[in-house]
PDB file of C-alpha atoms in Angstrom:
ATOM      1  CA  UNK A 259       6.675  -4.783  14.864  1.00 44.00           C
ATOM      2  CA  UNK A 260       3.274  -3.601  14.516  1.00 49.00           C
ATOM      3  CA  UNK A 261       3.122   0.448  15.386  1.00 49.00           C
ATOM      4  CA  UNK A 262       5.649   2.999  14.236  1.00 51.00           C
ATOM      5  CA  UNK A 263       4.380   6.340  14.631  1.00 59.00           C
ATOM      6  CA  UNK A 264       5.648   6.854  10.757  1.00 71.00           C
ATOM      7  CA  UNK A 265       4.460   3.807   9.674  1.00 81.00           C
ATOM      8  CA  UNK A 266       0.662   3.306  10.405  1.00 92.00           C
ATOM      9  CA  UNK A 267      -0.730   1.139  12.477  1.00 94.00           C
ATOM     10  CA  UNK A 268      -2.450  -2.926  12.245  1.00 94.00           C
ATOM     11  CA  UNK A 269      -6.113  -3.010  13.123  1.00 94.00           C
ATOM     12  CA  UNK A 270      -6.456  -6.925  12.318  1.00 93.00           C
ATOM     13  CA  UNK A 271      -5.253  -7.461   8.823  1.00 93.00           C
ATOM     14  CA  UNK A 272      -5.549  -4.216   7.563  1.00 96.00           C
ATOM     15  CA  UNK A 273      -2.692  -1.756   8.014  1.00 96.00           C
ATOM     16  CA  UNK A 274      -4.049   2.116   9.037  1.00 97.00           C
ATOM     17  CA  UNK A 275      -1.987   5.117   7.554  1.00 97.00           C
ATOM     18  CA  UNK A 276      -3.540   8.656   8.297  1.00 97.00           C
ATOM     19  CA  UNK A 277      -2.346  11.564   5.700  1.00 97.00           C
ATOM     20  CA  UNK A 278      -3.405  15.002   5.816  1.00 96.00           C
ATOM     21  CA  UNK A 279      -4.017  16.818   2.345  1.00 97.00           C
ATOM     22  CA  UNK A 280      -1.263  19.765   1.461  1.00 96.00           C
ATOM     23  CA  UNK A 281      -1.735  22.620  -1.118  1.00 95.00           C
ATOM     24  CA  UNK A 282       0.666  20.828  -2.753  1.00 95.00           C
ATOM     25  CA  UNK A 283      -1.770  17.649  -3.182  1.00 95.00           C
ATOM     26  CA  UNK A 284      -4.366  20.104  -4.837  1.00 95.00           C
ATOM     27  CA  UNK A 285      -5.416  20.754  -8.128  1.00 95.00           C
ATOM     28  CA  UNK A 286      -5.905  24.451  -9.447  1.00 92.00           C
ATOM     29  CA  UNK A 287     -10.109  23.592  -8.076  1.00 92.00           C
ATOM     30  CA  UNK A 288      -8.891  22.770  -4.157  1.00 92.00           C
ATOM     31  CA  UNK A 289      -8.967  19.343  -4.818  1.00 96.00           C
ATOM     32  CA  UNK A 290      -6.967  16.093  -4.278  1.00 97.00           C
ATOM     33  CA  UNK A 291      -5.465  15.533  -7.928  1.00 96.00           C
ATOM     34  CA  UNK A 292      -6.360  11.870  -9.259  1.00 96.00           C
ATOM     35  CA  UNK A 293      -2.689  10.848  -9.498  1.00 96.00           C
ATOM     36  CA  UNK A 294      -2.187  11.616  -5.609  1.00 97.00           C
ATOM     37  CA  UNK A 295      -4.387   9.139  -4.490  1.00 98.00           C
ATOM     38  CA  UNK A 296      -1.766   6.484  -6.628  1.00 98.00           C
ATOM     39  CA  UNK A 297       0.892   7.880  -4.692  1.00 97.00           C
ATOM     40  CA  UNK A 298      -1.299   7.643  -1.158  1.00 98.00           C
ATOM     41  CA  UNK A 299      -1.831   3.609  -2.077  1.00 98.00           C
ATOM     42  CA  UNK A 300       2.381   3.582  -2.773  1.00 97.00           C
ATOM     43  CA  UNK A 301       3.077   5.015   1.275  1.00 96.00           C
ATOM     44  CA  UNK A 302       0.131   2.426   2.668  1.00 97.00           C
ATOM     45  CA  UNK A 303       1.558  -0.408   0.855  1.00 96.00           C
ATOM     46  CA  UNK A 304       5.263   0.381   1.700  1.00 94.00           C
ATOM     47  CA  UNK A 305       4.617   1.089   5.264  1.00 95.00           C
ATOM     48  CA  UNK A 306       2.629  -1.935   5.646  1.00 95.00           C
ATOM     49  CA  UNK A 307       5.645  -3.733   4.704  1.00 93.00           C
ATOM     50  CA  UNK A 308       8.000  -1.733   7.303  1.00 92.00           C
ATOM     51  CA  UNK A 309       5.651  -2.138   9.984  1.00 92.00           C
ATOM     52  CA  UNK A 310       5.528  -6.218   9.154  1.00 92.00           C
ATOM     53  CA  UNK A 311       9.221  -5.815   9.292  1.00 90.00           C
ATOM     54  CA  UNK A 312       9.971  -6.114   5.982  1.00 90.00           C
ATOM     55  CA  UNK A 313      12.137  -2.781   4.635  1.00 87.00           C
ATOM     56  CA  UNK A 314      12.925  -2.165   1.139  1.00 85.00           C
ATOM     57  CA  UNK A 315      16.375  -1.628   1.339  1.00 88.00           C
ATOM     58  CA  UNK A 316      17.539  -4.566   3.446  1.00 86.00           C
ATOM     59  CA  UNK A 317      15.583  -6.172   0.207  1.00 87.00           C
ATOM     60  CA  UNK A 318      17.878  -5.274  -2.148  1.00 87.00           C
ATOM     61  CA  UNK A 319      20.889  -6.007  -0.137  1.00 88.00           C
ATOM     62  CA  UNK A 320      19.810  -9.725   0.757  1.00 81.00           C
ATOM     63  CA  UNK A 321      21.279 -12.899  -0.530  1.00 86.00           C
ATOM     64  CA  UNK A 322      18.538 -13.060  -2.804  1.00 87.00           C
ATOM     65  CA  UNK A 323      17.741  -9.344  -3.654  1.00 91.00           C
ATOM     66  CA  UNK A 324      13.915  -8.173  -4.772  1.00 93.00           C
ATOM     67  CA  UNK A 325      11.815  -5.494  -5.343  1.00 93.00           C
ATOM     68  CA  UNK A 326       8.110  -5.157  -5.994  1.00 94.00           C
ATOM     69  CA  UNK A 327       6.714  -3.607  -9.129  1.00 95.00           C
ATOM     70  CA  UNK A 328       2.876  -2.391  -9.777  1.00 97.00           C
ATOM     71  CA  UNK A 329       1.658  -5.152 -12.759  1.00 97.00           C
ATOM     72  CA  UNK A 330      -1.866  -4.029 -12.368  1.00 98.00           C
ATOM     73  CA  UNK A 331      -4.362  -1.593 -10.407  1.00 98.00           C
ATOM     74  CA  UNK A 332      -8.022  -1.094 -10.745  1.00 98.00           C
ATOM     75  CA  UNK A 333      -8.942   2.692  -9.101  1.00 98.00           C
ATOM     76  CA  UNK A 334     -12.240   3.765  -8.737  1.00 98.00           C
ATOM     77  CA  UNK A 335     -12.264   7.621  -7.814  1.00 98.00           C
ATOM     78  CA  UNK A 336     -16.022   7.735  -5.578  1.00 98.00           C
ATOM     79  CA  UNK A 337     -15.582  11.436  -3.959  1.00 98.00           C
ATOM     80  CA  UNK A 338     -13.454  14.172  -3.563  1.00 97.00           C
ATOM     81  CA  UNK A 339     -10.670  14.795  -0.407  1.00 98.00           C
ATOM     82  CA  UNK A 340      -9.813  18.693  -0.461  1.00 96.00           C
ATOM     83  CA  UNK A 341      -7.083  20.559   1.742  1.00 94.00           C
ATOM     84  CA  UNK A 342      -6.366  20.042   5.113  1.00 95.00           C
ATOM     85  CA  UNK A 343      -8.942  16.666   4.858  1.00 97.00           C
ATOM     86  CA  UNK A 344      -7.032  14.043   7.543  1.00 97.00           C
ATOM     87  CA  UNK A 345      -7.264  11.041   5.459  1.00 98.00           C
ATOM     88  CA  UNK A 346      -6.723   7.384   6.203  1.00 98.00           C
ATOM     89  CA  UNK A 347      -5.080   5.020   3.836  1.00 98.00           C
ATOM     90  CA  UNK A 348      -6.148   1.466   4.223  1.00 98.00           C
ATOM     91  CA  UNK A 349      -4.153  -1.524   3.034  1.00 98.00           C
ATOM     92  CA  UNK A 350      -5.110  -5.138   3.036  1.00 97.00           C
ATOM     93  CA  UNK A 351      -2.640  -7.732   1.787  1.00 95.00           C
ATOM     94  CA  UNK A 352      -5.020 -10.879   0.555  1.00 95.00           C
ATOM     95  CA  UNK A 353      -2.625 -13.418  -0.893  1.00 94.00           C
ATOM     96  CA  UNK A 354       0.549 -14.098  -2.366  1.00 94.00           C
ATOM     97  CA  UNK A 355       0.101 -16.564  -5.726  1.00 95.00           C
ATOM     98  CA  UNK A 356       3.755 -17.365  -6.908  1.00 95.00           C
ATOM     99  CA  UNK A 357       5.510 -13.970  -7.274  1.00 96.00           C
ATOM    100  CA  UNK A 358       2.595 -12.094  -7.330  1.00 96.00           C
ATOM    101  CA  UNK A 359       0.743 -10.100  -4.439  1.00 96.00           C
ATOM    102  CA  UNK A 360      -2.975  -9.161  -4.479  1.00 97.00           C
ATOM    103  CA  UNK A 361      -3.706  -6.101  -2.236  1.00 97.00           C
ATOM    104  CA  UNK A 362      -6.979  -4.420  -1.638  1.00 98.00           C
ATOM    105  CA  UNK A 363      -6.380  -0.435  -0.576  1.00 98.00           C
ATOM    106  CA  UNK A 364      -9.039   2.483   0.291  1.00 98.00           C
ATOM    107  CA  UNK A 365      -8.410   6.074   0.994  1.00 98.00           C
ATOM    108  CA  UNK A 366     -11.025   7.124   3.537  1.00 98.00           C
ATOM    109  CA  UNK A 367     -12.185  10.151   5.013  1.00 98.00           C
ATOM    110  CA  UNK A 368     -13.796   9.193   8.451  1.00 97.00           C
ATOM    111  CA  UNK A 369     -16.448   6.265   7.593  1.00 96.00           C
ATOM    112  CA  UNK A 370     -16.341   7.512   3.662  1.00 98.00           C
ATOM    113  CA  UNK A 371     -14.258   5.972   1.247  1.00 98.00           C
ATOM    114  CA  UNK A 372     -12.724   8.094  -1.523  1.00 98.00           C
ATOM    115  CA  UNK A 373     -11.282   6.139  -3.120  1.00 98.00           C
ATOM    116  CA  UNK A 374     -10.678   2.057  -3.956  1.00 98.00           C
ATOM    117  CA  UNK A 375      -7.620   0.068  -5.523  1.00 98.00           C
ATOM    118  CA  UNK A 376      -7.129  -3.504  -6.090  1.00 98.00           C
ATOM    119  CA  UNK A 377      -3.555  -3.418  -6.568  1.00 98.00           C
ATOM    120  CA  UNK A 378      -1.399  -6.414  -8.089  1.00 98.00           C
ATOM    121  CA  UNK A 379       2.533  -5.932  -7.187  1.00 97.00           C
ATOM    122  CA  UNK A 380       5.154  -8.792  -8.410  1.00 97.00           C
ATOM    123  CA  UNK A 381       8.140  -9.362  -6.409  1.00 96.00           C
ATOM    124  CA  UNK A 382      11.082  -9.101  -8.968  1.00 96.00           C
ATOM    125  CA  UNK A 383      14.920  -9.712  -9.283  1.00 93.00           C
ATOM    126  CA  UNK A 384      16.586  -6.014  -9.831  1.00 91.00           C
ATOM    127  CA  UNK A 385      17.685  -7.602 -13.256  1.00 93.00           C
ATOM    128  CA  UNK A 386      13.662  -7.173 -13.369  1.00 92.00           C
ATOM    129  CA  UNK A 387      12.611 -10.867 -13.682  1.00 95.00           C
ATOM    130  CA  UNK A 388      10.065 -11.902 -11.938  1.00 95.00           C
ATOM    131  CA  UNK A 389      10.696 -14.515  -8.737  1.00 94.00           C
ATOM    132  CA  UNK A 390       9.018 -15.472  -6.054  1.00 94.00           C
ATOM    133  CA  UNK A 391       9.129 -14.059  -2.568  1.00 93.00           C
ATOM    134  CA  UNK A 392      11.608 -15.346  -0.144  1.00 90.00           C
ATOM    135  CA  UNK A 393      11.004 -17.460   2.901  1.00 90.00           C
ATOM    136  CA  UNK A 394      12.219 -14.627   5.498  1.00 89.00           C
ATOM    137  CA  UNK A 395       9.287 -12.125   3.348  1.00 90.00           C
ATOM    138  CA  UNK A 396       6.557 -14.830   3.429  1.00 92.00           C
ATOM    139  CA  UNK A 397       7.396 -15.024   7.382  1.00 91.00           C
ATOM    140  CA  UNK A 398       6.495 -11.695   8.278  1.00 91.00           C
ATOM    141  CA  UNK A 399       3.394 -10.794   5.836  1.00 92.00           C
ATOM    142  CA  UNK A 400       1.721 -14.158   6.302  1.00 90.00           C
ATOM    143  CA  UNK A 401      -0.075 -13.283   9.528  1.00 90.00           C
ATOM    144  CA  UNK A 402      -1.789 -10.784   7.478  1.00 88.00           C
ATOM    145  CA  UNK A 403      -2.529 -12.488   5.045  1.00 88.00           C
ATOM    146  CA  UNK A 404      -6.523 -13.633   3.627  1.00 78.00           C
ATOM    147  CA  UNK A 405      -6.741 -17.312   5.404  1.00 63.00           C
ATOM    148  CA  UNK A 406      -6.533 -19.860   2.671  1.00 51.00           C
ATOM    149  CA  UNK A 407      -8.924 -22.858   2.560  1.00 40.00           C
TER     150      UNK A 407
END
C-alpha cells in the first residue's frame, strides 16, 4: 500500500507527508517551536511505516513483538516555518544494519528545507532489548530501501 490520504504518499524512496502549522505549534514569537519539528520527523517516520504496510500495533501483537526506539538524531534547524506554513515532511529509509535503522528526514517548505535529521531508530523487544527486525518487516521496507552494493 503506497497512498493513504492520512499517511503520505511514496515519490520513489522517499515517503511525502504534508502538515500545516497550528497556533498550537507556535512559540510566544509566531514561530514553529524547535521541539515540533522532532515530533514532525516522529509522524513521517511512522506513516512511512503504515503506508509500507507495516503498523505499530500489529507489531506488538506478533509472534515476535517489537518496537522502534530513537538511539540517535542529528537536527540541524536552517529556517523558520510560522503559522498556517503547509509543510512537507520527507522521510528516506537508507538501510537496516542488524537492529538498527538509518533514516534521513527534511521538513520542507516548497523547494526550502527547514529543517534536516539523520535519525537512527533500533527495533527492540518490549522487554527493551534490542533484536533485529523480522522477516515479514524487512519484506515490506526493503523496496525502499538505499540499494546495497
Amino acid at each position: 500500500m503506497t497512498d493513504l490520504p492520512t499517511a503520505g504518499r511514496f515519490e520513489g524512496r522517499e515517503h511525502r507527508l504534508p502538515v500545516r502549522v497550528y497556533y498550537e505549534d507556535t512559540d510566544f514569537t509566531g514561530l514553529v517551536y524547535h521541539a515540533n519539528y522532532i515530533r514532525y520527523f516522529e509522524r513521517g517516520r511512522s506513516d512511512f511505516l503504515r503506508a509500507a504496510g507495516v503498523g505499530h500495533a500489529e507489531l506488538l501483537e506478533g509472534d515476535q513483538p517489537l518496537a522502534f526506539v530513537v538511539a540517535e538524531m542529528a537536527v540541524k534547524f536552517l529556517k523558520p516555518a510560522r503559522i498556517d506554513d503547509a509543510l512537507v515532511v520527507r522521510t528516506l529509509y537508507q538501510r537496516i544494519r542488524g537492529p538498527r535503522l538509518m533514516i534521513d528526514q527534511t521538513v520542507t517548505r516548497g523547494d526550502e528545507v527547514l529543517c534536516a535529521a539523520a535519525v537512527t531508530a533500533v527495533c527492540i523487544h518490549p522487554d527493551g532489548r534490542p533484536r533485529r527486525p523480522t522477516q515479514a518487516l524487512l519484506d515490506k521496507v526493503r523496496p525502499w530501501l538505499e540499494c546495497e552494493g
